[in-house]
Amino acid sequence: MFTVAKNKTKRPVNPRISARPNEQSSQNADAFAEATARLAEIGKGFYARGWALGTSGNFSAVISREPLRLAITSTGLDKGSLTPAQFLEIDNAANVVQGEGRPSAEALLHLAIARGLHAGAILHTHSVWSTVLSGSHALQGGIALEGFEMLKGLEGVRTHKHREWLPILENSQDMIELGERVSKILRESPGIHGFLLKEHGLYTWGAGLQEAKRHVEILEFLMEVPVRSGAAQSA
Amino acid sequence: MFTVAKNKTKRPVNPRISARPNEQSSQNADAFAEATARLAEIGKGFYARGWALGTSGNFSAVISREPLRLAITSTGLDKGSLTPAQFLEIDNAANVVQGEGRPSAEALLHLAIARGLHAGAILHTHSVWSTVLSGSHALQGGIALEGFEMLKGLEGVRTHKHREWLPILENSQDMIELGERVSKILRESPGIHGFLLKEHGLYTWGAGLQEAKRHVEILEFLMEVPVRSGAAQSA
Amino acid sequence: MFTVAKNKTKRPVNPRISARPNEQSSQNADAFAEATARLAEIGKGFYARGWALGTSGNFSAVISREPLRLAITSTGLDKGSLTPAQFLEIDNAANVVQGEGRPSAEALLHLAIARGLHAGAILHTHSVWSTVLSGSHALQGGIALEGFEMLKGLEGVRTHKHREWLPILENSQDMIELGERVSKILRESPGIHGFLLKEHGLYTWGAGLQEAKRHVEILEFLMEVPVRSGAAQSA
Amino acid sequence: MFTVAKNKTKRPVNPRISARPNEQSSQNADAFAEATARLAEIGKGFYARGWALGTSGNFSAVISREPLRLAITSTGLDKGSLTPAQFLEIDNAANVVQGEGRPSAEALLHLAIARGLHAGAILHTHSVWSTVLSGSHALQGGIALEGFEMLKGLEGVRTHKHREWLPILENSQDMIELGERVSKILRESPGIHGFLLKEHGLYTWGAGLQEAKRHVEILEFLMEVPVRSGAAQSA
């Protein structure tokens, strides 16, 4: 079982299978406006913390489940001045349904996570902590986070004794190939709350945006701790 | 003697033993409104500094002493957008007297500190510094802070030669059991201004909110210093 | 080929070779007002991040190409309160054409970069990261940055496998001599996106201001990573 | 010769030896209002950077030279919410001439610097960097800062080849005794721009407030560099 799947009742956007086209379109418009306003605010906060410098990072939220529609950042944006108008609505194949601009090639990873985990929001950051730690621990294939109270900020975790495995995948520019590896790791590592791309950054998600934002903060914190402790020092 | 107990005259909220019910209720309402406005402001400041990420941390103030009433953060809040409306009023047994939501299980620790030390405010943060240091020094049962001018920011300390013992308690999810260990350490370590839960965070307090906020800043600073000095490096 | 030269079509300020004097003057005034408003905003952001403390750093943008005119910070300014009125317009020889104050002696380096790389904006920061790294790697004459996804934020870079050479030049107070060394390194290192002056800071540039700002954020990030990893530790 | 003394023409507040009493009083009131507004703004900025947490730090400016009058922070203030009304005017013996509250015991050090160096403003911060560095280098009696471009932000320094000696004095709670040691070090170390009190913090100054603020930023930066380089690691 995946963690997010356990929390279906919390999903802010319900799949509206039987909605009539017009109704759905209007519902999507509301969901899109609400999601992009919040995504822009969250993105600016991450930029301020240095987690999305230099146009890095991309952020998405599920607007409808059937058919699958995501609100996602257009590529190449300065996250320090992110606005709702800079988001796109994309379909299941990363085609732009609404909005100006081009989605990041990494939109395919967002879609893989939205489908594979029934996630309602997917956030991707590039922090110094994730860059350092994913480099120092790449050979181990991941890093185990255990014993920290902050683990309880990850959905479904009830004790600091939890052992969270944060997989590290080799980075790639081939998003088809990387998307397949991501889907595979999601299937083979039930219960994970995020993964790292080596010397690239963090992907995490949640049933909704608030949960996904919380997971970014928790995982960035839990990566900062070993780096500050000297566990990532090049020797 | 406990430090806080020495400063009774500074307590912003006086025990109003003989107040008539209606009068007291109105006094409590004023105290609750004032305390929660300030607590929300302080909490947002801690979030900005990275001391309360991902819904971590909880903050309380004594609203009345007899009967004991605390204003305390509801559980699971994003401290970056904390508002006075997100606080609860709880009684001596952590029952909610006023407000929407559920108190954190750690409310029992706040109550133990409010009772044991006659503290007027209790603040609990999760910083990277306290997480690293409480892990590296857990075997010693605490860390001694000595020689720093900043120690004088702790109530009652008059010289940098003061030796502050910051106990580190093993973390637990059993708040009854942990509450007892906290009460014991408070009794056995008169004069301490805070304690750490291992790989969890800092508890500190003050006669009033301003003093408690100052203690957070002082102790976070004094924990950052040894980590920056390499005293917590994993070898 | 220089990176910036490849992006001629993106230059926000076109050389207006055949413009009549009055027309040009009015066009320059608009370009100057627009550039200085944005430069002031960018400068305050860098100050907030600690990349331009204590009047350090200087920032410029090309206002016209023929004749060459730069908007550039006056010397000795507190970048935390930078305003458009604190910028000067200078010509090809660093003479002040417009504005109150004196350009930094380093204006000669800005002009060398504007000419040598056809850059539209030049940004110079003094961060702790660049100071530490340029000191620890001075003997190697530079530092190679390779394998990081963030490299793709540098104009023209398409893969994390890119190897970016960041040259480190010995610092000097003789701007004529240093300007010649800078021009030489720009000729001999085609494709670089910036360089360091030893224990001084970073110079980077872009076709326009937004690109130059992005390059600062990317290069500062990529310098912070090795310092945090311990690669710059004095042993 | 002292550095500050060389810049007499820059002093924002002139000694008004021959001013008539009423005139002087009105001039002082203006100088006091102007200085305290700026001091409050500077203090809040230092607090935001973590250089004046937990009521630490104190800030002053010379309001008149003959008789000597300083505007100085009252003791025990939260620097994050500093207001002009929280400043005192003190005389040559640290008696309060105007304002509510009590000056810090360290007012005597401010007076010693104002007299000994003809400084127009004195700023004292408690950063993690100065705490760590003054501890690690106390046995050497100071730290030499050399080779850094940022040194040029110190008044009168024209080249990065400058060697700045930053003395470290043993901390003390006896301000009479410490004031004498401070006066002695100022006499014996002409040209210094600041000094450290061991595991306490930085004192620096300037002909005016802007210069003193710049010196804080420069010296804090130059202390952060060796700590980040590992030069202060406990081994």
Tab-separated table of C-alpha atoms in Angstrom, chain B residues 68-201:
chain	number	residue	atom	x	y	z
B	68	LEU	CA	-5.001	26.076	35.595
B	69	ARG	CA	-5.826	27.077	32.028
B	70	LEU	CA	-3.427	27.130	29.086
B	71	ALA	CA	-3.746	28.642	25.627
B	72	ILE	CA	-1.987	26.126	23.365
B	73	THR	CA	-1.577	25.464	19.660
B	74	SER	CA	-3.926	22.951	18.163
B	75	THR	CA	-2.112	19.923	16.732
B	76	GLY	CA	-0.953	19.676	13.109
B	77	LEU	CA	-0.759	23.360	12.215
B	78	ASP	CA	1.485	25.007	9.655
B	79	LYS	CA	3.298	27.493	11.899
B	80	GLY	CA	4.011	29.763	8.927
B	81	SER	CA	0.380	30.871	8.849
B	82	LEU	CA	-0.506	30.589	12.531
B	83	THR	CA	-3.506	32.640	13.693
B	84	PRO	CA	-4.984	33.277	17.158
B	85	ALA	CA	-8.073	31.302	16.111
B	86	GLN	CA	-5.943	28.165	15.890
B	87	PHE	CA	-5.290	28.074	19.614
B	88	LEU	CA	-7.179	26.052	22.199
B	89	GLU	CA	-7.832	26.675	25.856
B	90	ILE	CA	-7.158	23.531	27.873
B	91	ASP	CA	-7.540	22.596	31.487
B	92	ASN	CA	-5.282	20.800	33.902
B	93	ALA	CA	-6.002	17.426	32.249
B	94	ALA	CA	-5.535	18.693	28.684
B	95	ASN	CA	-9.276	18.742	28.025
B	96	VAL	CA	-10.336	21.402	25.551
B	97	VAL	CA	-12.301	24.145	27.293
B	98	GLN	CA	-12.476	26.455	24.306
B	99	GLY	CA	-11.610	26.379	20.606
B	100	GLU	CA	-11.716	24.036	17.641
B	101	GLY	CA	-9.299	21.176	17.207
B	102	ARG	CA	-7.281	18.766	19.269
B	103	PRO	CA	-4.274	19.623	21.448
B	104	SER	CA	-1.000	17.889	20.708
B	105	ALA	CA	-0.257	14.852	22.865
B	106	GLU	CA	2.654	16.945	24.109
B	107	ALA	CA	0.182	19.229	25.891
B	108	LEU	CA	0.865	16.993	28.873
B	109	LEU	CA	4.478	18.166	28.888
B	110	HIS	CA	3.377	21.792	28.756
B	111	LEU	CA	1.110	21.173	31.737
B	112	ALA	CA	3.904	19.411	33.634
B	113	ILE	CA	6.171	22.424	33.095
B	114	ALA	CA	3.450	24.956	33.934
B	115	ARG	CA	2.768	23.148	37.190
B	116	GLY	CA	6.273	22.103	38.159
B	117	LEU	CA	7.987	25.414	37.496
B	118	HIS	CA	5.092	27.886	37.788
B	119	ALA	CA	6.026	28.904	34.254
B	120	GLY	CA	3.768	31.397	32.501
B	121	ALA	CA	4.684	30.323	28.960
B	122	ILE	CA	6.172	27.172	27.425
B	123	LEU	CA	7.715	27.070	23.946
B	124	HIS	CA	8.830	23.960	22.103
B	125	THR	CA	10.863	24.140	18.890
B	126	HIS	CA	12.403	21.617	16.472
B	127	SER	CA	15.571	23.114	15.050
B	128	VAL	CA	18.346	21.438	13.114
B	129	TRP	CA	20.718	22.545	15.878
B	130	SER	CA	18.820	20.863	18.707
B	131	THR	CA	18.303	17.741	16.598
B	132	VAL	CA	22.006	17.411	15.807
B	133	LEU	CA	23.254	18.259	19.292
B	134	SER	CA	20.769	16.098	21.188
B	135	GLY	CA	21.856	13.189	19.009
B	136	SER	CA	25.599	13.725	19.382
B	137	HIS	CA	25.457	14.275	23.153
B	138	ALA	CA	22.708	11.846	24.164
B	139	LEU	CA	25.102	9.402	25.824
B	140	GLN	CA	26.324	12.130	28.177
B	141	GLY	CA	22.734	12.793	29.240
B	142	GLY	CA	23.029	16.480	28.432
B	143	ILE	CA	25.345	19.248	27.372
B	144	ALA	CA	27.048	21.834	29.551
B	145	LEU	CA	27.020	25.381	28.190
B	146	GLU	CA	29.629	27.547	29.882
B	147	GLY	CA	31.682	30.667	29.269
B	148	PHE	CA	29.276	32.375	26.874
B	149	GLU	CA	28.017	35.915	27.377
B	150	MET	CA	24.725	34.818	25.809
B	151	LEU	CA	24.049	32.750	28.926
B	152	LYS	CA	23.124	36.042	30.590
B	153	GLY	CA	19.982	36.050	28.441
B	154	LEU	CA	18.700	33.214	30.647
B	155	GLU	CA	16.619	34.561	33.521
B	156	GLY	CA	18.621	34.956	36.696
B	157	VAL	CA	22.044	34.392	35.117
B	158	ARG	CA	24.439	37.233	35.874
B	159	THR	CA	27.759	36.088	34.409
B	160	HIS	CA	29.202	34.278	31.406
B	161	LYS	CA	30.946	31.984	33.906
B	162	HIS	CA	27.604	30.376	34.651
B	163	ARG	CA	27.443	26.682	33.779
B	164	GLU	CA	24.081	25.806	32.250
B	165	TRP	CA	23.223	22.142	32.134
B	166	LEU	CA	20.870	21.311	29.282
B	167	PRO	CA	19.573	17.791	29.983
B	168	ILE	CA	18.838	15.436	27.081
B	169	LEU	CA	15.970	13.011	27.643
B	170	GLU	CA	15.352	9.934	25.545
B	171	ASN	CA	12.436	10.618	23.198
B	172	SER	CA	9.162	8.720	23.597
B	173	GLN	CA	5.656	8.586	22.154
B	174	ASP	CA	4.184	7.692	25.540
B	175	MET	CA	3.373	11.108	26.947
B	176	ILE	CA	2.332	9.814	30.364
B	177	GLU	CA	5.689	8.128	30.805
B	178	LEU	CA	7.620	11.030	29.256
B	179	GLY	CA	5.687	13.547	31.357
B	180	GLU	CA	6.831	11.717	34.477
B	181	ARG	CA	10.447	11.757	33.340
B	182	VAL	CA	10.130	15.469	32.569
B	183	SER	CA	8.659	16.207	36.002
B	184	LYS	CA	11.486	14.205	37.576
B	185	ILE	CA	14.212	16.058	35.685
B	186	LEU	CA	12.626	19.390	36.608
B	187	ARG	CA	12.668	18.417	40.270
B	188	GLU	CA	16.207	17.050	40.152
B	189	SER	CA	17.782	19.836	38.129
B	190	PRO	CA	16.765	23.052	39.852
B	191	GLY	CA	17.740	26.142	37.931
B	192	ILE	CA	17.684	24.682	34.427
B	193	HIS	CA	16.086	26.841	31.739
B	194	GLY	CA	15.240	24.121	29.244
B	195	PHE	CA	15.800	20.532	28.219
B	196	LEU	CA	16.162	18.572	24.998
B	197	LEU	CA	14.322	15.528	23.822
B	198	LYS	CA	16.763	13.406	21.816
B	199	GLU	CA	16.576	14.065	18.070
B	200	HIS	CA	13.319	15.826	18.745
B	201	GLY	CA	13.741	19.369	20.010
